[in-house]
Amino acid sequence: VDRRVLYDVYVQKTVAGIWHVVRSYAGLSLHHRLGLLVPDDDFRQRFKPLLDLALKEHFPMRDFELVLYEESLSILPPDLQAGLAYDDKLKGGQSEMIILDHMENSKGLENLIVMCIG
């Protein structure tokens, strides 16, 4: 099987899974709540650009940003930032950070919702 086709299938299944989460938890922000775990960094590097495009296409009203655990942990939680409510920050243009990282980097960390890919 061609690798590009395989990654396209992974993207399709991931988008379907995210749609399921969005429908099941209507109104819930996925910011720091959704973790997408992949086998290794090589997979993540090949998968991320394809998933970025698919998220923009399938969720045009949401601003998802795919980040590593390390990056997500370097940012203060919204409730600690300058007293603004989280919903106010999203309305102001802040993206919803979705973790996209490999399994090794997830040890000892948790997300409300986790999808394993690959």
PDB file as gemmi writes it, atoms N, CA and C in Angstrom:
CRYST1    1.000    1.000    1.000  90.00  90.00  90.00 P 1                      
ATOM      1  N   VAL A   1       0.840  -1.185   0.000  1.00  0.00           N  
ATOM      2  CA  VAL A   1       0.000   0.000   0.000  1.00  0.00           C  
ATOM      3  C   VAL A   1       0.886   1.250   0.000  1.00  0.00           C  
ATOM      4  N   ASP A   2       0.554   2.189  -0.853  1.00  0.00           N  
ATOM      5  CA  ASP A   2       1.274   3.454  -0.936  1.00  0.00           C  
ATOM      6  C   ASP A   2       1.147   4.199   0.392  1.00  0.00           C  
ATOM      7  N   ARG A   3       2.285   4.715   0.895  1.00  0.00           N  
ATOM      8  CA  ARG A   3       2.290   5.415   2.195  1.00  0.00           C  
ATOM      9  C   ARG A   3       1.340   6.602   2.208  1.00  0.00           C  
ATOM     10  N   ARG A   4       1.276   7.344   1.113  1.00  0.00           N  
ATOM     11  CA  ARG A   4       0.397   8.527   1.049  1.00  0.00           C  
ATOM     12  C   ARG A   4      -1.059   8.104   1.222  1.00  0.00           C  
ATOM     13  N   VAL A   5      -1.439   7.008   0.579  1.00  0.00           N  
ATOM     14  CA  VAL A   5      -2.813   6.507   0.708  1.00  0.00           C  
ATOM     15  C   VAL A   5      -3.080   6.098   2.155  1.00  0.00           C  
ATOM     16  N   LEU A   6      -2.113   5.446   2.765  1.00  0.00           N  
ATOM     17  CA  LEU A   6      -2.253   5.017   4.153  1.00  0.00           C  
ATOM     18  C   LEU A   6      -2.442   6.221   5.083  1.00  0.00           C  
ATOM     19  N   TYR A   7      -1.639   7.257   4.912  1.00  0.00           N  
ATOM     20  CA  TYR A   7      -1.783   8.457   5.737  1.00  0.00           C  
ATOM     21  C   TYR A   7      -3.111   9.162   5.471  1.00  0.00           C  
ATOM     22  N   ASP A   8      -3.572   9.150   4.230  1.00  0.00           N  
ATOM     23  CA  ASP A   8      -4.876   9.735   3.911  1.00  0.00           C  
ATOM     24  C   ASP A   8      -5.999   9.009   4.664  1.00  0.00           C  
ATOM     25  N   VAL A   9      -5.893   7.699   4.758  1.00  0.00           N  
ATOM     26  CA  VAL A   9      -6.896   6.921   5.506  1.00  0.00           C  
ATOM     27  C   VAL A   9      -6.826   7.268   6.991  1.00  0.00           C  
ATOM     28  N   TYR A  10      -5.631   7.383   7.529  1.00  0.00           N  
ATOM     29  CA  TYR A  10      -5.486   7.785   8.937  1.00  0.00           C  
ATOM     30  C   TYR A  10      -6.124   9.154   9.173  1.00  0.00           C  
ATOM     31  N   VAL A  11      -5.923  10.074   8.256  1.00  0.00           N  
ATOM     32  CA  VAL A  11      -6.513  11.411   8.387  1.00  0.00           C  
ATOM     33  C   VAL A  11      -8.035  11.323   8.343  1.00  0.00           C  
ATOM     34  N   GLN A  12      -8.574  10.567   7.394  1.00  0.00           N  
ATOM     35  CA  GLN A  12     -10.037  10.421   7.283  1.00  0.00           C  
ATOM     36  C   GLN A  12     -10.635   9.859   8.570  1.00  0.00           C  
ATOM     37  N   LYS A  13     -10.013   8.833   9.096  1.00  0.00           N  
ATOM     38  CA  LYS A  13     -10.514   8.198  10.330  1.00  0.00           C  
ATOM     39  C   LYS A  13     -10.377   9.144  11.530  1.00  0.00           C  
ATOM     40  N   THR A  14      -9.307   9.914  11.568  1.00  0.00           N  
ATOM     41  CA  THR A  14      -9.109  10.863  12.665  1.00  0.00           C  
ATOM     42  C   THR A  14     -10.154  11.966  12.612  1.00  0.00           C  
ATOM     43  N   VAL A  15     -10.403  12.503  11.436  1.00  0.00           N  
ATOM     44  CA  VAL A  15     -11.434  13.543  11.278  1.00  0.00           C  
ATOM     45  C   VAL A  15     -12.801  12.983  11.679  1.00  0.00           C  
ATOM     46  N   ALA A  16     -13.097  11.753  11.287  1.00  0.00           N  
ATOM     47  CA  ALA A  16     -14.368  11.127  11.677  1.00  0.00           C  
ATOM     48  C   ALA A  16     -14.457  10.998  13.200  1.00  0.00           C  
ATOM     49  N   GLY A  17     -13.358  10.642  13.828  1.00  0.00           N  
ATOM     50  CA  GLY A  17     -13.330  10.537  15.288  1.00  0.00           C  
ATOM     51  C   GLY A  17     -13.535  11.884  15.963  1.00  0.00           C  
ATOM     52  N   ILE A  18     -12.923  12.922  15.414  1.00  0.00           N  
ATOM     53  CA  ILE A  18     -13.095  14.262  15.984  1.00  0.00           C  
ATOM     54  C   ILE A  18     -14.533  14.733  15.796  1.00  0.00           C  
ATOM     55  N   TRP A  19     -15.128  14.434  14.633  1.00  0.00           N  
ATOM     56  CA  TRP A  19     -16.542  14.769  14.422  1.00  0.00           C  
ATOM     57  C   TRP A  19     -17.410  14.076  15.468  1.00  0.00           C  
ATOM     58  N   HIS A  20     -17.103  12.843  15.759  1.00  0.00           N  
ATOM     59  CA  HIS A  20     -17.865  12.106  16.773  1.00  0.00           C  
ATOM     60  C   HIS A  20     -17.764  12.810  18.131  1.00  0.00           C  
ATOM     61  N   VAL A  21     -16.579  13.245  18.494  1.00  0.00           N  
ATOM     62  CA  VAL A  21     -16.373  13.952  19.765  1.00  0.00           C  
ATOM     63  C   VAL A  21     -17.150  15.271  19.763  1.00  0.00           C  
ATOM     64  N   VAL A  22     -17.043  16.026  18.669  1.00  0.00           N  
ATOM     65  CA  VAL A  22     -17.711  17.328  18.571  1.00  0.00           C  
ATOM     66  C   VAL A  22     -19.235  17.165  18.680  1.00  0.00           C  
ATOM     67  N   ARG A  23     -19.775  16.136  18.061  1.00  0.00           N  
ATOM     68  CA  ARG A  23     -21.227  15.901  18.138  1.00  0.00           C  
ATOM     69  C   ARG A  23     -21.633  15.368  19.510  1.00  0.00           C  
ATOM     70  N   SER A  24     -20.829  14.505  20.072  1.00  0.00           N  
ATOM     71  CA  SER A  24     -21.157  13.896  21.365  1.00  0.00           C  
ATOM     72  C   SER A  24     -21.069  14.889  22.516  1.00  0.00           C  
ATOM     73  N   TYR A  25     -20.161  15.834  22.398  1.00  0.00           N  
ATOM     74  CA  TYR A  25     -19.951  16.828  23.454  1.00  0.00           C  
ATOM     75  C   TYR A  25     -20.145  18.226  22.879  1.00  0.00           C  
ATOM     76  N   ALA A  26     -21.319  18.452  22.333  1.00  0.00           N  
ATOM     77  CA  ALA A  26     -21.623  19.734  21.686  1.00  0.00           C  
ATOM     78  C   ALA A  26     -21.333  20.891  22.641  1.00  0.00           C  
ATOM     79  N   GLY A  27     -20.644  21.873  22.142  1.00  0.00           N  
ATOM     80  CA  GLY A  27     -20.329  23.058  22.926  1.00  0.00           C  
ATOM     81  C   GLY A  27     -19.042  22.958  23.729  1.00  0.00           C  
ATOM     82  N   LEU A  28     -18.463  21.776  23.807  1.00  0.00           N  
ATOM     83  CA  LEU A  28     -17.224  21.602  24.563  1.00  0.00           C  
ATOM     84  C   LEU A  28     -16.033  22.029  23.708  1.00  0.00           C  
ATOM     85  N   SER A  29     -15.211  22.898  24.256  1.00  0.00           N  
ATOM     86  CA  SER A  29     -13.978  23.255  23.576  1.00  0.00           C  
ATOM     87  C   SER A  29     -13.010  22.076  23.690  1.00  0.00           C  
ATOM     88  N   LEU A  30     -12.272  21.826  22.639  1.00  0.00           N  
ATOM     89  CA  LEU A  30     -11.289  20.741  22.661  1.00  0.00           C  
ATOM     90  C   LEU A  30      -9.918  21.241  23.119  1.00  0.00           C  
ATOM     91  N   HIS A  31      -9.830  22.502  23.481  1.00  0.00           N  
ATOM     92  CA  HIS A  31      -8.568  23.118  23.905  1.00  0.00           C  
ATOM     93  C   HIS A  31      -7.983  22.360  25.095  1.00  0.00           C  
ATOM     94  N   HIS A  32      -6.837  21.731  24.879  1.00  0.00           N  
ATOM     95  CA  HIS A  32      -6.120  20.963  25.908  1.00  0.00           C  
ATOM     96  C   HIS A  32      -6.932  19.774  26.412  1.00  0.00           C  
ATOM     97  N   ARG A  33      -7.969  19.398  25.703  1.00  0.00           N  
ATOM     98  CA  ARG A  33      -8.794  18.276  26.153  1.00  0.00           C  
ATOM     99  C   ARG A  33      -8.646  17.059  25.249  1.00  0.00           C  
ATOM    100  N   LEU A  34      -8.157  17.261  24.025  1.00  0.00           N  
ATOM    101  CA  LEU A  34      -8.036  16.162  23.071  1.00  0.00           C  
ATOM    102  C   LEU A  34      -6.563  15.890  22.798  1.00  0.00           C  
ATOM    103  N   GLY A  35      -6.186  14.638  22.977  1.00  0.00           N  
ATOM    104  CA  GLY A  35      -4.833  14.201  22.666  1.00  0.00           C  
ATOM    105  C   GLY A  35      -4.865  13.178  21.540  1.00  0.00           C  
ATOM    106  N   LEU A  36      -4.087  13.423  20.506  1.00  0.00           N  
ATOM    107  CA  LEU A  36      -3.943  12.485  19.388  1.00  0.00           C  
ATOM    108  C   LEU A  36      -2.545  11.886  19.498  1.00  0.00           C  
ATOM    109  N   LEU A  37      -2.483  10.594  19.762  1.00  0.00           N  
ATOM    110  CA  LEU A  37      -1.195   9.931  19.968  1.00  0.00           C  
ATOM    111  C   LEU A  37      -0.829   9.079  18.767  1.00  0.00           C  
ATOM    112  N   VAL A  38       0.391   9.244  18.306  1.00  0.00           N  
ATOM    113  CA  VAL A  38       0.899   8.510  17.150  1.00  0.00           C  
ATOM    114  C   VAL A  38       2.124   7.707  17.579  1.00  0.00           C  
ATOM    115  N   PRO A  39       2.537   6.726  16.765  1.00  0.00           N  
ATOM    116  CA  PRO A  39       3.622   5.824  17.190  1.00  0.00           C  
ATOM    117  C   PRO A  39       4.982   6.482  17.404  1.00  0.00           C  
ATOM    118  N   ASP A  40       5.347   7.434  16.549  1.00  0.00           N  
ATOM    119  CA  ASP A  40       6.684   8.027  16.657  1.00  0.00           C  
ATOM    120  C   ASP A  40       6.717   9.386  15.975  1.00  0.00           C  
ATOM    121  N   ASP A  41       7.855  10.049  16.081  1.00  0.00           N  
ATOM    122  CA  ASP A  41       7.983  11.395  15.539  1.00  0.00           C  
ATOM    123  C   ASP A  41       7.944  11.415  14.015  1.00  0.00           C  
ATOM    124  N   ASP A  42       8.482  10.401  13.369  1.00  0.00           N  
ATOM    125  CA  ASP A  42       8.434  10.329  11.907  1.00  0.00           C  
ATOM    126  C   ASP A  42       6.987  10.286  11.431  1.00  0.00           C  
ATOM    127  N   PHE A  43       6.188   9.465  12.071  1.00  0.00           N  
ATOM    128  CA  PHE A  43       4.762   9.383  11.725  1.00  0.00           C  
ATOM    129  C   PHE A  43       4.115  10.749  11.924  1.00  0.00           C  
ATOM    130  N   ARG A  44       4.390  11.392  13.060  1.00  0.00           N  
ATOM    131  CA  ARG A  44       3.782  12.682  13.368  1.00  0.00           C  
ATOM    132  C   ARG A  44       4.135  13.727  12.323  1.00  0.00           C  
ATOM    133  N   GLN A  45       5.393  13.746  11.900  1.00  0.00           N  
ATOM    134  CA  GLN A  45       5.823  14.737  10.910  1.00  0.00           C  
ATOM    135  C   GLN A  45       5.150  14.534   9.554  1.00  0.00           C  
ATOM    136  N   ARG A  46       4.878  13.299   9.190  1.00  0.00           N  
ATOM    137  CA  ARG A  46       4.206  13.022   7.918  1.00  0.00           C  
ATOM    138  C   ARG A  46       2.695  13.273   8.018  1.00  0.00           C  
ATOM    139  N   PHE A  47       2.141  12.989   9.178  1.00  0.00           N  
ATOM    140  CA  PHE A  47       0.706  13.047   9.416  1.00  0.00           C  
ATOM    141  C   PHE A  47       0.197  14.472   9.649  1.00  0.00           C  
ATOM    142  N   LYS A  48       0.966  15.269  10.364  1.00  0.00           N  
ATOM    143  CA  LYS A  48       0.519  16.598  10.796  1.00  0.00           C  
ATOM    144  C   LYS A  48       0.080  17.517   9.649  1.00  0.00           C  
ATOM    145  N   PRO A  49       0.874  17.691   8.583  1.00  0.00           N  
ATOM    146  CA  PRO A  49       0.428  18.615   7.522  1.00  0.00           C  
ATOM    147  C   PRO A  49      -0.875  18.165   6.860  1.00  0.00           C  
ATOM    148  N   LEU A  50      -1.042  16.865   6.715  1.00  0.00           N  
ATOM    149  CA  LEU A  50      -2.277  16.344   6.109  1.00  0.00           C  
ATOM    150  C   LEU A  50      -3.471  16.581   7.029  1.00  0.00           C  
ATOM    151  N   LEU A  51      -3.269  16.357   8.323  1.00  0.00           N  
ATOM    152  CA  LEU A  51      -4.356  16.570   9.273  1.00  0.00           C  
ATOM    153  C   LEU A  51      -4.682  18.055   9.402  1.00  0.00           C  
ATOM    154  N   ASP A  52      -3.676  18.903   9.403  1.00  0.00           N  
ATOM    155  CA  ASP A  52      -3.916  20.360   9.442  1.00  0.00           C  
ATOM    156  C   ASP A  52      -4.865  20.780   8.322  1.00  0.00           C  
ATOM    157  N   LEU A  53      -4.577  20.346   7.113  1.00  0.00           N  
ATOM    158  CA  LEU A  53      -5.430  20.698   5.964  1.00  0.00           C  
ATOM    159  C   LEU A  53      -6.848  20.155   6.135  1.00  0.00           C  
ATOM    160  N   ALA A  54      -6.958  18.923   6.569  1.00  0.00           N  
ATOM    161  CA  ALA A  54      -8.276  18.300   6.731  1.00  0.00           C  
ATOM    162  C   ALA A  54      -9.095  19.001   7.813  1.00  0.00           C  
ATOM    163  N   LEU A  55      -8.447  19.406   8.904  1.00  0.00           N  
ATOM    164  CA  LEU A  55      -9.173  20.104   9.967  1.00  0.00           C  
ATOM    165  C   LEU A  55      -9.697  21.445   9.484  1.00  0.00           C  
ATOM    166  N   LYS A  56      -8.902  22.160   8.699  1.00  0.00           N  
ATOM    167  CA  LYS A  56      -9.357  23.444   8.154  1.00  0.00           C  
ATOM    168  C   LYS A  56     -10.540  23.241   7.201  1.00  0.00           C  
ATOM    169  N   GLU A  57     -10.513  22.165   6.447  1.00  0.00           N  
ATOM    170  CA  GLU A  57     -11.586  21.879   5.495  1.00  0.00           C  
ATOM    171  C   GLU A  57     -12.865  21.424   6.200  1.00  0.00           C  
ATOM    172  N   HIS A  58     -12.751  20.537   7.168  1.00  0.00           N  
ATOM    173  CA  HIS A  58     -13.922  19.936   7.803  1.00  0.00           C  
ATOM    174  C   HIS A  58     -14.466  20.732   8.990  1.00  0.00           C  
ATOM    175  N   PHE A  59     -13.658  21.611   9.548  1.00  0.00           N  
ATOM    176  CA  PHE A  59     -14.067  22.420  10.704  1.00  0.00           C  
ATOM    177  C   PHE A  59     -13.736  23.891  10.453  1.00  0.00           C  
ATOM    178  N   PRO A  60     -14.325  24.490   9.412  1.00  0.00           N  
ATOM    179  CA  PRO A  60     -13.944  25.862   9.059  1.00  0.00           C  
ATOM    180  C   PRO A  60     -14.291  26.904  10.124  1.00  0.00           C  
ATOM    181  N   MET A  61     -15.228  26.601  10.992  1.00  0.00           N  
ATOM    182  CA  MET A  61     -15.637  27.553  12.021  1.00  0.00           C  
ATOM    183  C   MET A  61     -14.800  27.434  13.301  1.00  0.00           C  
ATOM    184  N   ARG A  62     -13.904  26.470  13.347  1.00  0.00           N  
ATOM    185  CA  ARG A  62     -13.071  26.271  14.532  1.00  0.00           C  
ATOM    186  C   ARG A  62     -11.624  26.492  14.130  1.00  0.00           C  
ATOM    187  N   ASP A  63     -10.852  26.980  15.052  1.00  0.00           N  
ATOM    188  CA  ASP A  63      -9.434  27.233  14.790  1.00  0.00           C  
ATOM    189  C   ASP A  63      -8.614  26.249  15.619  1.00  0.00           C  
ATOM    190  N   PHE A  64      -8.386  25.058  15.070  1.00  0.00           N  
ATOM    191  CA  PHE A  64      -7.611  24.040  15.762  1.00  0.00           C  
ATOM    192  C   PHE A  64      -6.129  24.245  15.476  1.00  0.00           C  
ATOM    193  N   GLU A  65      -5.328  24.062  16.499  1.00  0.00           N  
ATOM    194  CA  GLU A  65      -3.875  24.138  16.358  1.00  0.00           C  
ATOM    195  C   GLU A  65      -3.283  22.851  16.928  1.00  0.00           C  
ATOM    196  N   LEU A  66      -2.532  22.126  16.118  1.00  0.00           N  
ATOM    197  CA  LEU A  66      -1.903  20.883  16.547  1.00  0.00           C  
ATOM    198  C   LEU A  66      -0.555  21.193  17.175  1.00  0.00           C  
ATOM    199  N   VAL A  67      -0.385  20.773  18.439  1.00  0.00           N  
ATOM    200  CA  VAL A  67       0.843  21.091  19.169  1.00  0.00           C  
ATOM    201  C   VAL A  67       1.375  19.850  19.877  1.00  0.00           C  
ATOM    202  N   LEU A  68       2.656  19.898  20.200  1.00  0.00           N  
ATOM    203  CA  LEU A  68       3.285  18.850  20.998  1.00  0.00           C  
ATOM    204  C   LEU A  68       2.916  19.048  22.472  1.00  0.00           C  
ATOM    205  N   TYR A  69       3.046  17.990  23.267  1.00  0.00           N  
ATOM    206  CA  TYR A  69       2.827  18.129  24.706  1.00  0.00           C  
ATOM    207  C   TYR A  69       3.717  19.218  25.284  1.00  0.00           C  
ATOM    208  N   GLU A  70       4.985  19.220  24.890  1.00  0.00           N  
ATOM    209  CA  GLU A  70       5.935  20.194  25.427  1.00  0.00           C  
ATOM    210  C   GLU A  70       5.438  21.620  25.218  1.00  0.00           C  
ATOM    211  N   GLU A  71       4.975  21.904  24.014  1.00  0.00           N  
ATOM    212  CA  GLU A  71       4.469  23.249  23.709  1.00  0.00           C  
ATOM    213  C   GLU A  71       3.208  23.555  24.514  1.00  0.00           C  
ATOM    214  N   SER A  72       2.317  22.587  24.616  1.00  0.00           N  
ATOM    215  CA  SER A  72       1.060  22.823  25.323  1.00  0.00           C  
ATOM    216  C   SER A  72       1.292  23.083  26.811  1.00  0.00           C  
ATOM    217  N   LEU A  73       2.324  22.478  27.370  1.00  0.00           N  
ATOM    218  CA  LEU A  73       2.615  22.644  28.793  1.00  0.00           C  
ATOM    219  C   LEU A  73       3.371  23.939  29.096  1.00  0.00           C  
ATOM    220  N   SER A  74       3.832  24.609  28.064  1.00  0.00           N  
ATOM    221  CA  SER A  74       4.584  25.846  28.280  1.00  0.00           C  
ATOM    222  C   SER A  74       3.680  27.073  28.305  1.00  0.00           C  
ATOM    223  N   ILE A  75       2.376  26.854  28.177  1.00  0.00           N  
ATOM    224  CA  ILE A  75       1.421  27.963  28.133  1.00  0.00           C  
ATOM    225  C   ILE A  75       0.521  27.889  29.354  1.00  0.00           C  
ATOM    226  N   LEU A  76       0.331  29.003  30.006  1.00  0.00           N  
ATOM    227  CA  LEU A  76      -0.556  29.047  31.163  1.00  0.00           C  
ATOM    228  C   LEU A  76      -1.974  28.650  30.768  1.00  0.00           C  
ATOM    229  N   PRO A  77      -2.664  27.939  31.639  1.00  0.00           N  
ATOM    230  CA  PRO A  77      -4.071  27.651  31.369  1.00  0.00           C  
ATOM    231  C   PRO A  77      -4.855  28.951  31.223  1.00  0.00           C  
ATOM    232  N   PRO A  78      -5.874  28.954  30.373  1.00  0.00           N  
ATOM    233  CA  PRO A  78      -6.626  30.188  30.119  1.00  0.00           C  
ATOM    234  C   PRO A  78      -7.182  30.842  31.378  1.00  0.00           C  
ATOM    235  N   ASP A  79      -7.594  30.047  32.363  1.00  0.00           N  
ATOM    236  CA  ASP A  79      -8.184  30.638  33.565  1.00  0.00           C  
ATOM    237  C   ASP A  79      -7.155  31.383  34.415  1.00  0.00           C  
ATOM    238  N   LEU A  80      -5.869  31.198  34.127  1.00  0.00           N  
ATOM    239  CA  LEU A  80      -4.832  31.920  34.866  1.00  0.00           C  
ATOM    240  C   LEU A  80      -4.286  33.128  34.101  1.00  0.00           C  
ATOM    241  N   GLN A  81      -4.730  33.287  32.870  1.00  0.00           N  
ATOM    242  CA  GLN A  81      -4.215  34.370  32.032  1.00  0.00           C  
ATOM    243  C   GLN A  81      -5.055  35.628  32.196  1.00  0.00           C  
ATOM    244  N   ALA A  82      -4.534  36.607  32.882  1.00  0.00           N  
ATOM    245  CA  ALA A  82      -5.099  37.962  32.969  1.00  0.00           C  
ATOM    246  C   ALA A  82      -6.579  38.015  33.324  1.00  0.00           C  
ATOM    247  N   GLY A  83      -7.083  37.004  34.004  1.00  0.00           N  
ATOM    248  CA  GLY A  83      -8.448  37.065  34.508  1.00  0.00           C  
ATOM    249  C   GLY A  83      -9.542  36.933  33.471  1.00  0.00           C  
ATOM    250  N   LEU A  84      -9.216  36.661  32.227  1.00  0.00           N  
ATOM    251  CA  LEU A  84     -10.254  36.498  31.210  1.00  0.00           C  
ATOM    252  C   LEU A  84     -10.869  35.115  31.298  1.00  0.00           C  
ATOM    253  N   ALA A  85     -12.141  35.032  31.067  1.00  0.00           N  
ATOM    254  CA  ALA A  85     -12.808  33.736  31.006  1.00  0.00           C  
ATOM    255  C   ALA A  85     -12.361  33.021  29.739  1.00  0.00           C  
ATOM    256  N   TYR A  86     -12.327  31.698  29.782  1.00  0.00           N  
ATOM    257  CA  TYR A  86     -11.859  30.918  28.640  1.00  0.00           C  
ATOM    258  C   TYR A  86     -12.674  31.208  27.386  1.00  0.00           C  
ATOM    259  N   ASP A  87     -13.999  31.229  27.498  1.00  0.00           N  
ATOM    260  CA  ASP A  87     -14.843  31.460  26.328  1.00  0.00           C  
ATOM    261  C   ASP A  87     -14.572  32.824  25.707  1.00  0.00           C  
ATOM    262  N   ASP A  88     -14.277  33.832  26.541  1.00  0.00           N  
ATOM    263  CA  ASP A  88     -13.951  35.153  26.020  1.00  0.00           C  
ATOM    264  C   ASP A  88     -12.670  35.113  25.206  1.00  0.00           C  
ATOM    265  N   LYS A  89     -11.708  34.309  25.632  1.00  0.00           N  
ATOM    266  CA  LYS A  89     -10.449  34.215  24.908  1.00  0.00           C  
ATOM    267  C   LYS A  89     -10.651  33.561  23.544  1.00  0.00           C  
ATOM    268  N   LEU A  90     -11.483  32.514  23.499  1.00  0.00           N  
ATOM    269  CA  LEU A  90     -11.728  31.872  22.209  1.00  0.00           C  
ATOM    270  C   LEU A  90     -12.438  32.828  21.259  1.00  0.00           C  
ATOM    271  N   LYS A  91     -13.377  33.588  21.762  1.00  0.00           N  
ATOM    272  CA  LYS A  91     -14.072  34.548  20.921  1.00  0.00           C  
ATOM    273  C   LYS A  91     -13.095  35.604  20.412  1.00  0.00           C  
ATOM    274  N   GLY A  92     -12.052  35.849  21.191  1.00  0.00           N  
ATOM    275  CA  GLY A  92     -11.050  36.829  20.805  1.00  0.00           C  
ATOM    276  C   GLY A  92     -10.053  36.292  19.796  1.00  0.00           C  
ATOM    277  N   GLY A  93     -10.207  35.069  19.363  1.00  0.00           N  
ATOM    278  CA  GLY A  93      -9.355  34.539  18.316  1.00  0.00           C  
ATOM    279  C   GLY A  93      -8.330  33.512  18.754  1.00  0.00           C  
ATOM    280  N   GLN A  94      -8.351  33.095  20.004  1.00  0.00           N  
ATOM    281  CA  GLN A  94      -7.386  32.080  20.440  1.00  0.00           C  
ATOM    282  C   GLN A  94      -7.779  30.731  19.845  1.00  0.00           C  
ATOM    283  N   SER A  95      -6.788  30.005  19.379  1.00  0.00           N  
ATOM    284  CA  SER A  95      -7.061  28.701  18.799  1.00  0.00           C  
ATOM    285  C   SER A  95      -7.262  27.651  19.883  1.00  0.00           C  
ATOM    286  N   GLU A  96      -7.900  26.559  19.491  1.00  0.00           N  
ATOM    287  CA  GLU A  96      -8.059  25.409  20.374  1.00  0.00           C  
ATOM    288  C   GLU A  96      -6.861  24.490  20.131  1.00  0.00           C  
ATOM    289  N   MET A  97      -6.031  24.334  21.138  1.00  0.00           N  
ATOM    290  CA  MET A  97      -4.853  23.479  20.992  1.00  0.00           C  
ATOM    291  C   MET A  97      -5.246  22.019  21.160  1.00  0.00           C  
ATOM    292  N   ILE A  98      -4.928  21.235  20.151  1.00  0.00           N  
ATOM    293  CA  ILE A  98      -5.098  19.789  20.196  1.00  0.00           C  
ATOM    294  C   ILE A  98      -3.696  19.196  20.232  1.00  0.00           C  
ATOM    295  N   ILE A  99      -3.473  18.298  21.166  1.00  0.00           N  
ATOM    296  CA  ILE A  99      -2.165  17.665  21.283  1.00  0.00           C  
ATOM    297  C   ILE A  99      -2.011  16.634  20.175  1.00  0.00           C  
ATOM    298  N   LEU A 100      -0.913  16.722  19.446  1.00  0.00           N  
ATOM    299  CA  LEU A 100      -0.538  15.697  18.471  1.00  0.00           C  
ATOM    300  C   LEU A 100       0.912  15.351  18.775  1.00  0.00           C  
ATOM    301  N   ASP A 101       1.101  14.204  19.386  1.00  0.00           N  
ATOM    302  CA  ASP A 101       2.453  13.840  19.821  1.00  0.00           C  
ATOM    303  C   ASP A 101       2.559  12.322  19.819  1.00  0.00           C  
ATOM    304  N   HIS A 102       3.785  11.829  19.994  1.00  0.00           N  
ATOM    305  CA  HIS A 102       3.933  10.376  20.026  1.00  0.00           C  
ATOM    306  C   HIS A 102       3.819   9.857  21.448  1.00  0.00           C  
ATOM    307  N   MET A 103       3.563   8.585  21.549  1.00  0.00           N  
ATOM    308  CA  MET A 103       3.201   7.965  22.827  1.00  0.00           C  
ATOM    309  C   MET A 103       4.243   8.163  23.913  1.00  0.00           C  
ATOM    310  N   GLU A 104       5.508   8.118  23.556  1.00  0.00           N  
ATOM    311  CA  GLU A 104       6.567   8.284  24.554  1.00  0.00           C  
ATOM    312  C   GLU A 104       6.432   9.602  25.312  1.00  0.00           C  
ATOM    313  N   ASN A 105       6.009  10.639  24.614  1.00  0.00           N  
ATOM    314  CA  ASN A 105       5.901  11.962  25.238  1.00  0.00           C  
ATOM    315  C   ASN A 105       4.640  12.124  26.076  1.00  0.00           C  
ATOM    316  N   SER A 106       3.752  11.146  26.047  1.00  0.00           N  
ATOM    317  CA  SER A 106       2.490  11.271  26.784  1.00  0.00           C  
ATOM    318  C   SER A 106       2.550  10.648  28.177  1.00  0.00           C  
ATOM    319  N   LYS A 107       3.629   9.980  28.485  1.00  0.00           N  
ATOM    320  CA  LYS A 107       3.721   9.285  29.774  1.00  0.00           C  
ATOM    321  C   LYS A 107       3.591  10.265  30.931  1.00  0.00           C  
ATOM    322  N   GLY A 108       2.669   9.955  31.840  1.00  0.00           N  
ATOM    323  CA  GLY A 108       2.446  10.786  33.012  1.00  0.00           C  
ATOM    324  C   GLY A 108       1.562  11.997  32.747  1.00  0.00           C  
ATOM    325  N   LEU A 109       1.126  12.174  31.517  1.00  0.00           N  
ATOM    326  CA  LEU A 109       0.260  13.298  31.157  1.00  0.00           C  
ATOM    327  C   LEU A 109      -1.113  12.743  30.791  1.00  0.00           C  
ATOM    328  N   GLU A 110      -2.120  13.583  30.884  1.00  0.00           N  
ATOM    329  CA  GLU A 110      -3.452  13.085  30.570  1.00  0.00           C  
ATOM    330  C   GLU A 110      -4.253  14.135  29.826  1.00  0.00           C  
ATOM    331  N   ASN A 111      -5.221  13.637  29.082  1.00  0.00           N  
ATOM    332  CA  ASN A 111      -6.197  14.458  28.380  1.00  0.00           C  
ATOM    333  C   ASN A 111      -7.573  13.860  28.656  1.00  0.00           C  
ATOM    334  N   LEU A 112      -8.603  14.676  28.541  1.00  0.00           N  
ATOM    335  CA  LEU A 112      -9.965  14.191  28.746  1.00  0.00           C  
ATOM    336  C   LEU A 112     -10.311  13.129  27.692  1.00  0.00           C  
ATOM    337  N   ILE A 113      -9.890  13.379  26.459  1.00  0.00           N  
ATOM    338  CA  ILE A 113     -10.194  12.480  25.337  1.00  0.00           C  
ATOM    339  C   ILE A 113      -8.879  12.161  24.627  1.00  0.00           C  
ATOM    340  N   VAL A 114      -8.650  10.893  24.357  1.00  0.00           N  
ATOM    341  CA  VAL A 114      -7.419  10.479  23.669  1.00  0.00           C  
ATOM    342  C   VAL A 114      -7.767   9.557  22.513  1.00  0.00           C  
ATOM    343  N   MET A 115      -7.139   9.796  21.371  1.00  0.00           N  
ATOM    344  CA  MET A 115      -7.254   8.909  20.209  1.00  0.00           C  
ATOM    345  C   MET A 115      -5.870   8.413  19.868  1.00  0.00           C  
ATOM    346  N   CYS A 116      -5.756   7.117  19.656  1.00  0.00           N  
ATOM    347  CA  CYS A 116      -4.492   6.524  19.212  1.00  0.00           C  
ATOM    348  C   CYS A 116      -4.574   6.288  17.721  1.00  0.00           C  
ATOM    349  N   ILE A 117      -3.564   6.734  17.006  1.00  0.00           N  
ATOM    350  CA  ILE A 117      -3.570   6.694  15.540  1.00  0.00           C  
ATOM    351  C   ILE A 117      -2.313   5.971  15.071  1.00  0.00           C  
ATOM    352  N   GLY A 118      -2.488   5.050  14.144  1.00  0.00           N  
ATOM    353  CA  GLY A 118      -1.348   4.360  13.574  1.00  0.00           C  
ATOM    354  C   GLY A 118      -1.065   3.091  14.271  1.00  0.00           C  
TER     355      GLY A 118                                                      
END                                                                             
